[in-house]
mmCIF file of C-alpha atoms in Angstrom:
data_model
loop_
_atom_site.group_PDB
_atom_site.id
_atom_site.type_symbol
_atom_site.label_atom_id
_atom_site.label_comp_id
_atom_site.label_asym_id
_atom_site.label_seq_id
_atom_site.Cartn_x
_atom_site.Cartn_y
_atom_site.Cartn_z
ATOM 1 C CA MET A 1 87.075 92.798 94.645
ATOM 2 C CA PHE A 2 87.025 89.202 92.987
ATOM 3 C CA VAL A 3 89.235 86.143 93.014
ATOM 4 C CA ILE A 4 88.606 84.181 89.961
ATOM 5 C CA THR A 5 90.175 80.514 89.873
ATOM 6 C CA LEU A 6 90.323 78.704 86.581
ATOM 7 C CA SER A 7 90.539 75.049 86.332
ATOM 8 C CA TYR A 8 91.640 73.632 83.220
ATOM 9 C CA LEU A 9 89.257 70.832 81.809
ATOM 10 C CA VAL A 10 91.521 69.587 79.012
ATOM 11 C CA ALA A 11 95.075 68.426 78.729
ATOM 12 C CA ILE A 12 97.787 70.991 78.931
ATOM 13 C CA ASP A 13 98.574 70.915 75.151
ATOM 14 C CA ARG A 14 95.188 72.147 74.310
ATOM 15 C CA ILE A 15 95.532 74.953 76.880
ATOM 16 C CA ASP A 16 98.753 75.739 75.244
ATOM 17 C CA GLU A 17 97.184 75.937 71.748
ATOM 18 C CA ALA A 18 94.675 78.685 72.993
ATOM 19 C CA MET A 19 97.079 80.534 75.143
ATOM 20 C CA ASP A 20 98.013 83.365 72.751
ATOM 21 C CA ALA A 21 94.186 84.132 72.428
ATOM 22 C CA HIS A 22 93.642 84.024 76.168
ATOM 23 C CA ARG A 23 96.573 86.356 76.742
ATOM 24 C CA GLU A 24 95.182 88.584 74.322
ATOM 25 C CA TRP A 25 92.014 88.715 76.024
ATOM 26 C CA LEU A 26 93.942 89.183 79.348
ATOM 27 C CA ASP A 27 95.523 92.297 77.933
ATOM 28 C CA GLY A 28 92.298 93.847 77.172
ATOM 29 C CA GLN A 29 91.020 93.462 80.625
ATOM 30 C CA TYR A 30 94.102 95.148 82.171
ATOM 31 C CA GLU A 31 93.656 97.850 79.464
ATOM 32 C CA ASP A 32 90.303 98.286 80.885
ATOM 33 C CA GLY A 33 91.721 98.560 84.398
ATOM 34 C CA VAL A 34 89.627 95.732 85.778
ATOM 35 C CA PHE A 35 92.374 93.003 86.299
ATOM 36 C CA LEU A 36 95.026 93.534 88.789
ATOM 37 C CA ALA A 37 97.010 90.213 88.542
ATOM 38 C CA SER A 38 96.852 87.028 86.811
ATOM 39 C CA GLY A 39 98.913 83.943 86.583
ATOM 40 C CA ALA A 40 99.180 80.151 86.465
ATOM 41 C CA GLN A 41 98.406 77.975 89.429
ATOM 42 C CA VAL A 42 101.439 75.765 90.748
ATOM 43 C CA PRO A 43 101.216 73.051 89.724
ATOM 44 C CA ARG A 44 99.662 74.118 86.311
ATOM 45 C CA THR A 45 96.135 73.083 86.782
ATOM 46 C CA GLY A 46 94.479 76.271 86.060
ATOM 47 C CA GLY A 47 94.932 80.013 86.720
ATOM 48 C CA ILE A 48 94.059 82.851 89.232
ATOM 49 C CA ILE A 49 92.892 86.209 88.360
ATOM 50 C CA LEU A 50 92.290 89.324 90.669
ATOM 51 C CA ALA A 51 89.813 91.834 89.547
ATOM 52 C CA ALA A 52 88.259 95.092 90.968
ATOM 53 C CA GLY A 53 86.295 98.076 89.885
ATOM 54 C CA LEU A 54 83.258 96.454 88.505
ATOM 55 C CA GLU A 55 80.137 94.534 89.467
ATOM 56 C CA ARG A 56 79.668 90.690 89.367
ATOM 57 C CA PRO A 57 77.439 90.713 86.213
ATOM 58 C CA GLU A 58 79.991 92.619 84.172
ATOM 59 C CA LEU A 59 82.789 90.506 85.403
ATOM 60 C CA GLU A 60 80.754 87.426 84.390
ATOM 61 C CA ALA A 61 80.283 88.937 80.947
ATOM 62 C CA ARG A 62 83.824 89.637 80.675
ATOM 63 C CA LEU A 63 84.672 85.959 81.606
ATOM 64 C CA ALA A 64 82.216 84.659 78.958
ATOM 65 C CA LEU A 65 84.535 86.238 76.272
ATOM 66 C CA ASP A 66 87.709 84.535 77.285
ATOM 67 C CA PRO A 67 88.694 81.998 74.753
ATOM 68 C CA PHE A 68 89.382 79.287 77.430
ATOM 69 C CA ARG A 69 85.743 79.488 78.367
ATOM 70 C CA GLN A 70 84.397 79.899 74.702
ATOM 71 C CA LYS A 71 86.305 76.682 73.773
ATOM 72 C CA GLY A 72 85.336 74.823 76.919
ATOM 73 C CA LEU A 73 88.887 74.508 78.196
ATOM 74 C CA ALA A 74 88.471 75.776 81.731
ATOM 75 C CA ALA A 75 85.777 76.068 84.379
ATOM 76 C CA TYR A 76 85.626 79.292 86.489
ATOM 77 C CA THR A 77 84.920 79.871 90.296
ATOM 78 C CA ILE A 78 84.375 83.543 91.249
ATOM 79 C CA VAL A 79 84.868 84.634 95.111
ATOM 80 C CA GLU A 80 83.760 88.211 95.699
ATOM 81 C CA PHE A 81 85.254 89.808 98.946
ATOM 82 C CA GLU A 82 85.728 93.251 100.592
ATOM 83 C CA PRO A 83 89.305 94.111 101.401
ATOM 84 C CA ARG A 84 89.279 95.448 104.967
ATOM 85 C CA LYS A 85 93.001 95.712 105.364
ATOM 86 C CA VAL A 86 95.668 96.039 102.616
ATOM 87 C CA ALA A 87 99.565 96.487 102.495
ATOM 88 C CA PRO A 88 100.868 100.012 101.920
ATOM 89 C CA GLY A 89 100.517 101.227 98.528
ATOM 90 C CA LEU A 90 97.480 99.000 97.792
ATOM 91 C CA GLU A 91 94.906 101.400 99.373
ATOM 92 C CA ARG A 92 92.834 101.577 96.132
ATOM 93 C CA LEU A 93 91.728 98.153 96.542
ATOM 94 C CA GLN A 94 89.452 99.032 99.525
ATOM 95 C CA SER A 95 85.980 99.777 99.020
#
């Protein structure tokens, strides 16, 4: 499982201009079953994505296609971890 942190590198108006394309890209990742959750940080300085079901190189290749990355709007930090304990109903997240 991965926790991806996006940190915005530009003013929020530039982020907003690219948001539709970013959301379309997110939709594709959800359709493929690799993204589990995503959303804006509070305060809105970036975003968080939870991903599972793929290896790190594939995740990095997918992130490279995010319009935010392609336009230099955000930096990405990837943290990989193995869930050892999960809430009821989330057992599929365990390796």
